[in-house]
Tab-separated table of N, CA, C and O in Angstrom:
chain	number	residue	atom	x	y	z
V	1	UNK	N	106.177	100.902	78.808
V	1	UNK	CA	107.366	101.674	79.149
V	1	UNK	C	107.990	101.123	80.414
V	1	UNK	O	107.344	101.078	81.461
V	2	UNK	N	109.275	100.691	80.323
V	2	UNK	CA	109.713	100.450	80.929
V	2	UNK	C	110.681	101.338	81.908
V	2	UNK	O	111.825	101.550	81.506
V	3	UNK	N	110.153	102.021	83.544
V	3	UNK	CA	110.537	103.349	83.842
V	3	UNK	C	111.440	102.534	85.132
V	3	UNK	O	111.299	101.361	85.477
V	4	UNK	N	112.304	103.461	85.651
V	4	UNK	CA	113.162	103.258	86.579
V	4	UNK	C	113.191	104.647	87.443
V	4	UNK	O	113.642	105.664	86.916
V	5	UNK	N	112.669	104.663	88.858
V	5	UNK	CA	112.795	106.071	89.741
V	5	UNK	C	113.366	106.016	90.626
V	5	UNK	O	113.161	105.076	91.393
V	6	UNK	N	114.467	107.121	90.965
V	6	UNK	CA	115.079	107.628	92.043
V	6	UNK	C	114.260	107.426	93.301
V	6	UNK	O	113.172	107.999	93.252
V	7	UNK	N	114.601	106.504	94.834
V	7	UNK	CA	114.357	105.820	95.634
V	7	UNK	C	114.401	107.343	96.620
V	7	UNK	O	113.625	107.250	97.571
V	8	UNK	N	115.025	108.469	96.575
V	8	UNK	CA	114.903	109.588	97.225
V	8	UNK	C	114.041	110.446	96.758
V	8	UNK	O	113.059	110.676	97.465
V	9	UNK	N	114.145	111.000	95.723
V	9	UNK	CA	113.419	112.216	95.158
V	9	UNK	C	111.907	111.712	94.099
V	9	UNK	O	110.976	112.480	93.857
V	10	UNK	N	111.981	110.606	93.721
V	10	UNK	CA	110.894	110.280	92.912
V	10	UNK	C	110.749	109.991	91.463
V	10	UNK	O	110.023	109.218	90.838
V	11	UNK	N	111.757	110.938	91.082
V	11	UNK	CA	111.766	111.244	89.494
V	11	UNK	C	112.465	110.365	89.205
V	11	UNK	O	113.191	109.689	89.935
V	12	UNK	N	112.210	110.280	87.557
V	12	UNK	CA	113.234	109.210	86.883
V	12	UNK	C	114.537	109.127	87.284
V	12	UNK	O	115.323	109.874	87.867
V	13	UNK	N	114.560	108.203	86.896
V	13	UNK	CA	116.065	108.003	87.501
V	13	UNK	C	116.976	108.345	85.976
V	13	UNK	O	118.178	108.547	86.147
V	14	UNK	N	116.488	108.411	84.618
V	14	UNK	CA	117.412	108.672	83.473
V	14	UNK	C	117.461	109.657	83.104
V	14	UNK	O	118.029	110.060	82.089
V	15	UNK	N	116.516	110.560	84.323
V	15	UNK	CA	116.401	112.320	83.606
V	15	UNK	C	116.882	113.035	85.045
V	15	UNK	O	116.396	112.883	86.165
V	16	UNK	N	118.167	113.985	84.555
V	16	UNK	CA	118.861	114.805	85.697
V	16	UNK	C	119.973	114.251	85.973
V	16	UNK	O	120.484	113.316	85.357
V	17	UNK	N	120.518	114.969	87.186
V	17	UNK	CA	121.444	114.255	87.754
V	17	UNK	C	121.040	113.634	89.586
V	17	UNK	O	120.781	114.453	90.468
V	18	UNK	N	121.055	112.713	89.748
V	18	UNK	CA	120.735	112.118	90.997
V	18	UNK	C	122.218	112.040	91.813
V	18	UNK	O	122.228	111.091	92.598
V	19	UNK	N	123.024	112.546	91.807
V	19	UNK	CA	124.463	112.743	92.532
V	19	UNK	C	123.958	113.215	93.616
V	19	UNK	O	123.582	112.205	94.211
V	20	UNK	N	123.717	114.081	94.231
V	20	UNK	CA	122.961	114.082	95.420
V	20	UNK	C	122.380	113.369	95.990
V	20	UNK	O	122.686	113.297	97.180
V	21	UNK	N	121.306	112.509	95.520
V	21	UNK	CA	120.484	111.651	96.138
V	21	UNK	C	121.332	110.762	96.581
V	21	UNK	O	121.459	110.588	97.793
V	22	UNK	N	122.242	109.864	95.425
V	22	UNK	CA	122.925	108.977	95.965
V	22	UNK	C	124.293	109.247	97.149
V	22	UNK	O	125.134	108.440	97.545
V	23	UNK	N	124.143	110.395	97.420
V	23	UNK	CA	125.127	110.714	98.719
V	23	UNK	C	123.913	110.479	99.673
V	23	UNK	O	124.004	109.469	100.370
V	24	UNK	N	122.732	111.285	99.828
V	24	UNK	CA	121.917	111.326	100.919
V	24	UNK	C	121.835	109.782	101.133
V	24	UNK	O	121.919	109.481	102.324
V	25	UNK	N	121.680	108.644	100.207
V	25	UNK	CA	120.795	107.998	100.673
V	25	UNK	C	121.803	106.735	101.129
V	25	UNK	O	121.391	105.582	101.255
V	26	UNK	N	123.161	107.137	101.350
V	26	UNK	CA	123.925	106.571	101.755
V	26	UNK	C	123.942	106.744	103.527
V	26	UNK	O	124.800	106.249	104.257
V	27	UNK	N	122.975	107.426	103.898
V	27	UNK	CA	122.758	107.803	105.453
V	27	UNK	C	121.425	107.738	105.491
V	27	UNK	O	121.034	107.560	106.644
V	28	UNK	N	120.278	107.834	104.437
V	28	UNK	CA	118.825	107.599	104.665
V	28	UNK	C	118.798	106.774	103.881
V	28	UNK	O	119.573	106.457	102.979
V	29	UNK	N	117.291	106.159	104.436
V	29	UNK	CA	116.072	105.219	103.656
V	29	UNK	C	115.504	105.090	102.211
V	29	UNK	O	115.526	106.196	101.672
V	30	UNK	N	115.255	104.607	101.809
V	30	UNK	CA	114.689	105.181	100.726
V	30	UNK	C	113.076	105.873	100.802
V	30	UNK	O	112.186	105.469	101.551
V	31	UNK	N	112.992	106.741	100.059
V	31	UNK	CA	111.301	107.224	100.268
V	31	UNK	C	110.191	106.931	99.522
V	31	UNK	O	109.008	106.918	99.864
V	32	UNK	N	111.064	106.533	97.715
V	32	UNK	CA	109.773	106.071	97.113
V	32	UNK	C	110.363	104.952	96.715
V	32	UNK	O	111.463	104.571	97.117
V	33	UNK	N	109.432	104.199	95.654
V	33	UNK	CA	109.513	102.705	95.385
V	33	UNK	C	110.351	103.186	93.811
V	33	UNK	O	109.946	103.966	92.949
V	34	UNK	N	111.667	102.366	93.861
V	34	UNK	CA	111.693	102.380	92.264
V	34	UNK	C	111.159	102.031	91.739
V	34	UNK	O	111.442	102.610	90.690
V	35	UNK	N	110.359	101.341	91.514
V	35	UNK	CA	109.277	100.269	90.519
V	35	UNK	C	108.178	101.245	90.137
V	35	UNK	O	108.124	101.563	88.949
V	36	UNK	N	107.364	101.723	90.915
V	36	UNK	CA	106.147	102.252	90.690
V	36	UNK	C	106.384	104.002	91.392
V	36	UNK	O	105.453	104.764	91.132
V	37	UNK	N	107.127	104.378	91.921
V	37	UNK	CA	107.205	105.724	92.575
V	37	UNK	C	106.269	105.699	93.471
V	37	UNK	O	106.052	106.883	93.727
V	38	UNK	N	105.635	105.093	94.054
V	38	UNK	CA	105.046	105.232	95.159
V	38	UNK	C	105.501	106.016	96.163
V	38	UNK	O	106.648	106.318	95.837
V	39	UNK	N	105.199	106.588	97.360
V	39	UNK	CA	105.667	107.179	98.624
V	39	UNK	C	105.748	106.088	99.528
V	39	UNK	O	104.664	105.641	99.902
V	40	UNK	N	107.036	105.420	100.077
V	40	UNK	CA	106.727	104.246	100.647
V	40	UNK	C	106.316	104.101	102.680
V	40	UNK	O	107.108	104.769	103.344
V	41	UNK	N	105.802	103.738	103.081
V	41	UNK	CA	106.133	103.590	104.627
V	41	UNK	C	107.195	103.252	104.908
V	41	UNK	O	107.542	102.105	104.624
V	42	UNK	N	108.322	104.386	105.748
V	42	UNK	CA	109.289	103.987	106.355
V	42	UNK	C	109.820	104.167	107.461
V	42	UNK	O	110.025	105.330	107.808
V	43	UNK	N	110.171	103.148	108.273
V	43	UNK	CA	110.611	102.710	109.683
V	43	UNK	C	111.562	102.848	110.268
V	43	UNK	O	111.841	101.668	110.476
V	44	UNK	N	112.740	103.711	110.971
V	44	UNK	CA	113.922	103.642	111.220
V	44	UNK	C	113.825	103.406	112.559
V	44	UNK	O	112.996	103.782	113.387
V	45	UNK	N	114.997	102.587	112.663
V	45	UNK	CA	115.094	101.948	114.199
V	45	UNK	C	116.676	102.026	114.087
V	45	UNK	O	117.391	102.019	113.085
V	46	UNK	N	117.063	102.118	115.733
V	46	UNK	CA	118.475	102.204	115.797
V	46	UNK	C	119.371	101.097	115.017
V	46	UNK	O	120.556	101.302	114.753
V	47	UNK	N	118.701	99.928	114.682
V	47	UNK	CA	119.556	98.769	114.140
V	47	UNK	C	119.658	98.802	112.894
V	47	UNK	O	120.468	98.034	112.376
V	48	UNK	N	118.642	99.956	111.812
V	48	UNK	CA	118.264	99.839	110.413
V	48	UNK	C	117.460	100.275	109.878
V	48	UNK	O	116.941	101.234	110.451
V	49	UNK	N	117.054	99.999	108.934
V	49	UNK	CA	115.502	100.622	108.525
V	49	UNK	C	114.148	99.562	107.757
V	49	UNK	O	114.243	98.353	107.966
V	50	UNK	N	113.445	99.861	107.256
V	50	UNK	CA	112.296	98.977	106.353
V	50	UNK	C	111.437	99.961	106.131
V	50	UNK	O	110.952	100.802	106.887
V	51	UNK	N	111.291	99.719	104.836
V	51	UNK	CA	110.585	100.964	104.013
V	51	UNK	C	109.783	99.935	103.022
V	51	UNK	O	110.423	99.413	102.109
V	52	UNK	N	108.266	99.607	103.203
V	52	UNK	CA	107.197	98.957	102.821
V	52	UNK	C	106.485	99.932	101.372
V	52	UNK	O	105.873	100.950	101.694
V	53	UNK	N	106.577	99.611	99.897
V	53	UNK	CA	106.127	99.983	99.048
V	53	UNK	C	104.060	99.363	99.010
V	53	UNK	O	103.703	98.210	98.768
V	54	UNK	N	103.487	100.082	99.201
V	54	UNK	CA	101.966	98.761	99.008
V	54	UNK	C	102.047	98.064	97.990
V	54	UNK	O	101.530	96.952	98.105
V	55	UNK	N	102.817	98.462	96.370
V	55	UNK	CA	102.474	97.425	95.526
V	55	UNK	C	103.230	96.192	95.843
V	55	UNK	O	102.694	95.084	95.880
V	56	UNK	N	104.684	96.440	96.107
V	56	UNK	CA	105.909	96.002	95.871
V	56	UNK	C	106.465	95.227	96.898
V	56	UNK	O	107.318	94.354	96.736
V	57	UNK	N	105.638	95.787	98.628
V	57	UNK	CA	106.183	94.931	99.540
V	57	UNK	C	107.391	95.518	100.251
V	57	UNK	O	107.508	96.732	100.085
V	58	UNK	N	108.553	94.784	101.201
V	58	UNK	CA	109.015	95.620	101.780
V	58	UNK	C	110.493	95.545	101.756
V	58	UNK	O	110.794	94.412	101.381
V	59	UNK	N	111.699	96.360	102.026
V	59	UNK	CA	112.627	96.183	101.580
V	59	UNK	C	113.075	96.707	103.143
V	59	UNK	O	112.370	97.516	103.745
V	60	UNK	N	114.281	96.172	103.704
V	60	UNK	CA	114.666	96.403	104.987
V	60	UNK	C	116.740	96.430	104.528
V	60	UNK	O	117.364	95.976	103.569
V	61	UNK	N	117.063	97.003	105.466
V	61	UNK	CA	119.206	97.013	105.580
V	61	UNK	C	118.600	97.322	107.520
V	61	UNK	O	117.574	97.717	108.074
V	62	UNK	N	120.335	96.723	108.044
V	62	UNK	CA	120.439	96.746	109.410
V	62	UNK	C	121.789	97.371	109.189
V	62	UNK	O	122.137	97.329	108.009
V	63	UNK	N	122.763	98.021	110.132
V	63	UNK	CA	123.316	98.157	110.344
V	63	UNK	C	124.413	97.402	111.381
V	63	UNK	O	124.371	97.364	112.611
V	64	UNK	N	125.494	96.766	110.390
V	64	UNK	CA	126.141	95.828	110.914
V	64	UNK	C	128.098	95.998	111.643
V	64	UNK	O	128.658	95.022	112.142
């Protein structure tokens, strides 16, 4: 099965509506991993963020 999850809330990303999320996460991080839903480690610093999945590794944005 090939699954795809909402980077805020967790859940699939093809079940619901994620309209919300994608407003929030236009000002936050992401929290889980799309790939695997993991809960990821995440870092905010005044310049950006990086949010480290363990399977998946780490995904970083700066603010430019």
């Amino acid at each position: 099965m090939d699954a795809s999850f909402c980077d805020r809330c967790g859940q699939l990303a093809s079940v619901g509506n994620h309209e919300a999320c994608a407003r929030a996460r236009e000002l936050e991080p992401p929290r889980y991993c799309r790939i695997c839903r993991r809960r990821m480690v995440v870092q905010v610093t005044p310049v950006g963020w990086s949010a480290r999945c363990a399977e998946h590794g780490l995904m970083t944005a700066t603010n430019a």
